[in-house]
Short mmCIF file of C-alpha atoms in Angstrom, two decimals:
data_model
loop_
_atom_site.label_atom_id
_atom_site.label_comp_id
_atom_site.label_asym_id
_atom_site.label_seq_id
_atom_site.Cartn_x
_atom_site.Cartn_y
_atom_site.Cartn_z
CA UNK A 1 55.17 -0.06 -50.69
CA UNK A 2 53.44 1.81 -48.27
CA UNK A 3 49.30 1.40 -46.94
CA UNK A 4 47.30 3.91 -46.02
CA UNK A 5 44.73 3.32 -43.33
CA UNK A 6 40.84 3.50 -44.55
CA UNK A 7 39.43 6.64 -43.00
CA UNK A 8 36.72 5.09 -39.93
CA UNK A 9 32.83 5.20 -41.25
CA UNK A 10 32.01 8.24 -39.09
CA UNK A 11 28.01 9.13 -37.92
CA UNK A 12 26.39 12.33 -37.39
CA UNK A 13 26.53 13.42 -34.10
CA UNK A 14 23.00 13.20 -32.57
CA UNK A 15 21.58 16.57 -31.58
CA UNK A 16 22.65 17.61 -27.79
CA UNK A 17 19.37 16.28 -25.49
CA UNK A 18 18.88 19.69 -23.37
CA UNK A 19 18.97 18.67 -19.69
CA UNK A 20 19.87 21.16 -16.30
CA UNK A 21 20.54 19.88 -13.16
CA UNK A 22 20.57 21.92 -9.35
CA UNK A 23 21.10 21.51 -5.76
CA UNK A 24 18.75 23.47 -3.82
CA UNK A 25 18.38 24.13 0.15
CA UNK A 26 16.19 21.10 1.90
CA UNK A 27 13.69 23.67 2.98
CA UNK A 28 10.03 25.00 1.77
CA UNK A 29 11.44 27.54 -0.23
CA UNK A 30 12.71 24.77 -2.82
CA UNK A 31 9.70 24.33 -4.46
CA UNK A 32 9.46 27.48 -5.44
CA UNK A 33 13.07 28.12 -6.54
CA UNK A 34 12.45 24.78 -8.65
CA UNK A 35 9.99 25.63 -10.52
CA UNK A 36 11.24 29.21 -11.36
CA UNK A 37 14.39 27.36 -12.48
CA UNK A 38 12.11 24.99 -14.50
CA UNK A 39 10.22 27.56 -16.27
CA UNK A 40 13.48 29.48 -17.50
CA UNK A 41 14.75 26.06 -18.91
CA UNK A 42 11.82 25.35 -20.48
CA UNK A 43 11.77 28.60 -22.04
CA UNK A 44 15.27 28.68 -23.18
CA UNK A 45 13.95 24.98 -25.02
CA UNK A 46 11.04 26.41 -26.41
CA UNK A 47 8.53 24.39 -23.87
CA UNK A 48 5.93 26.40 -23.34
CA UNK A 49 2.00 26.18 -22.68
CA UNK A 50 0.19 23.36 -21.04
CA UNK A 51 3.22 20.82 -21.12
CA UNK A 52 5.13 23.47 -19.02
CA UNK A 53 2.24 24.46 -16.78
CA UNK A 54 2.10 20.41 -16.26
CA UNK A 55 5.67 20.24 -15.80
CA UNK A 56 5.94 22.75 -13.15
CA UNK A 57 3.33 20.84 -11.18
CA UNK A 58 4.33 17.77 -11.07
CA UNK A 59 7.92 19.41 -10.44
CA UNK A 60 6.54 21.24 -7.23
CA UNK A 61 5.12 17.83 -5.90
CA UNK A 62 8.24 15.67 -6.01
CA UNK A 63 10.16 18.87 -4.77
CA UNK A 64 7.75 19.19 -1.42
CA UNK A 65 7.65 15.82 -1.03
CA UNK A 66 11.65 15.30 -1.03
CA UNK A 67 11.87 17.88 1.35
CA UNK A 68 9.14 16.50 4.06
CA UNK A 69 10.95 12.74 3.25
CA UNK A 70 14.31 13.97 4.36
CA UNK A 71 13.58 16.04 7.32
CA UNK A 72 17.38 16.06 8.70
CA UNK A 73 18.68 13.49 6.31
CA UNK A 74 20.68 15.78 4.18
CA UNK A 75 20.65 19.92 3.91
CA UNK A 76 20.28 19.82 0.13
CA UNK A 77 17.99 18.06 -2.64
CA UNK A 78 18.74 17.79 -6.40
CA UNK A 79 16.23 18.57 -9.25
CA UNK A 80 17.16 17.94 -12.66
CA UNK A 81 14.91 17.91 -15.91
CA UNK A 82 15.94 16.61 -19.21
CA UNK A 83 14.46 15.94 -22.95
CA UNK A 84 14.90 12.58 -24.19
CA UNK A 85 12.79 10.91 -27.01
CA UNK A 86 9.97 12.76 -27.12
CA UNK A 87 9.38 13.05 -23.04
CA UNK A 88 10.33 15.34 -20.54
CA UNK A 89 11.74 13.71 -17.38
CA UNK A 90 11.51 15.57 -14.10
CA UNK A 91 13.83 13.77 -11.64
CA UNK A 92 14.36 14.79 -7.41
CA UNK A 93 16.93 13.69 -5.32
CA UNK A 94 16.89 13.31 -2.07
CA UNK A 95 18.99 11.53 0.93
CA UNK A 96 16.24 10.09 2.72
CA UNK A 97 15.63 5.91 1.90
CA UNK A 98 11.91 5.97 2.41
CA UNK A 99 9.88 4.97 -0.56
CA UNK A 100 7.20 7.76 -1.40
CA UNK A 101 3.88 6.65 -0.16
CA UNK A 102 0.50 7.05 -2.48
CA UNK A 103 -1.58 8.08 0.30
CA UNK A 104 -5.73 8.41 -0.12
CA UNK A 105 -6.13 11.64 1.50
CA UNK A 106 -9.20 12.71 3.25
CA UNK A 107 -11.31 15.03 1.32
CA UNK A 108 -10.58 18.13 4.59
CA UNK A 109 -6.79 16.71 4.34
CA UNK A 110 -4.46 19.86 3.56
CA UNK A 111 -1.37 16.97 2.51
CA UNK A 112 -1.28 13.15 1.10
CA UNK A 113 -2.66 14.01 -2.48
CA UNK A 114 1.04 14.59 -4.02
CA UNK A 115 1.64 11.50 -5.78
CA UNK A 116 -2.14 10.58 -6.49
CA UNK A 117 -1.79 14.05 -8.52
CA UNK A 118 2.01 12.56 -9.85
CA UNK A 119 0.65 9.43 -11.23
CA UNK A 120 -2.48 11.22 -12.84
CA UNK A 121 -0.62 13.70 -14.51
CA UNK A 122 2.59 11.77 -15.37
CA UNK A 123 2.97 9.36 -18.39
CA UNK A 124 5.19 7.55 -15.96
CA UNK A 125 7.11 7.75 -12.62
CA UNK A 126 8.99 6.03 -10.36
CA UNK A 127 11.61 5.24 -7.43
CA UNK A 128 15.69 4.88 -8.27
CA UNK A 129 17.55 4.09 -5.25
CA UNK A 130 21.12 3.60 -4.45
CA UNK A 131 23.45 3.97 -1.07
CA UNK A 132 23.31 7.61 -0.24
CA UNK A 133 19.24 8.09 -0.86
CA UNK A 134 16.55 8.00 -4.03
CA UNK A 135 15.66 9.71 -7.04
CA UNK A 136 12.00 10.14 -7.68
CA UNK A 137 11.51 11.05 -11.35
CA UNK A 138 8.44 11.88 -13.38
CA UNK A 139 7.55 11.65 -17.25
CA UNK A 140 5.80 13.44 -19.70
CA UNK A 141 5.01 12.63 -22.74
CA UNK A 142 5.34 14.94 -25.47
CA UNK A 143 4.28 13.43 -28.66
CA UNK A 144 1.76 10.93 -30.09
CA UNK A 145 1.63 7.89 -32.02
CA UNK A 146 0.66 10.61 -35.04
CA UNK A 147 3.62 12.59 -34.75
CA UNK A 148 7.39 11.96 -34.56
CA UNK A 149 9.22 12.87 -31.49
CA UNK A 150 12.05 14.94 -31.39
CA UNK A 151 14.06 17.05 -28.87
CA UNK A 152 12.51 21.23 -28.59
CA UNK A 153 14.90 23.41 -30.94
CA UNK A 154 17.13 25.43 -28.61
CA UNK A 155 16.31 29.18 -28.43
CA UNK A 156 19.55 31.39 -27.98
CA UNK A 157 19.04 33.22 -24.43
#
């Protein structure tokens, strides 16, 4: 008499999450190159408008602000940006172990208003750290508590 095995209950598989990830020089050129490679991912995901304007700025602050914590720490920093659950998370790498510093800038001070303009604009943010440096990530919320989250529908390039 033989048995045959039950077939496992399968699930869906959930919808890829669209997410990039970069290494870019440790210089003042990175901000730029970040955001340029933030806008053409957030095209590609169908991101557009206010939320990518938004994006791109809070982007260009973590970006400037990895390169001035690293100063010879490391020759490269890491950007990555991801959908997940209704929020877009920005996220910058750097080597340097300092923890960012929410400065209150004079009003004739050209630098210190970076992560006032972070936490203002962000639904969230914060500091990972581990061994070789931190990540400094940002959050933005995409939905309400009117409308159901879900991931952008992926445009072919």
């Amino acid at each position: 008499m033989s048995t045959r095995a039950r077939p496992a209950a399968t699930r869906p598989a959930a919808a890829p999450q669209p997410a990039a990830a970069y290494h870019l020089p440790g210089d003042r050129q990175s901000a730029a190159q970040a955001r340029k490679a933030l806008r053409q991912d957030l095209q590609i995901w169908g991101v557009e408008g206010e939320l990518a304007d938004s994006a791109e700025l809070l982007l260009s602050e973590l970006v400037t602000n990895a390169v001035q914590a690293q100063a010879s720490a490391s020759p490269e920093i890491g950007v990555r940006f991801a959908w997940s659950d209704g929020r877009l998370r920005l996220e910058v790498r750097d080597a340097s172990d300092e923890p960012p510093v929410m400065n209150d800038a004079k009003e004739d001070e050209e630098c210190g208003r970076g992560l006032v303009l972070v936490d203002a604009l962000a639904s969230g943010w914060g500091v990972d750290r581990d061994d070789t440096g931190k990540t400094v990530w940002a959050e933005l919320a995409v939905c309400d508590a009117s409308a159901p989250c879900r991931a952008p529908a992926l445009r072919s390039p």
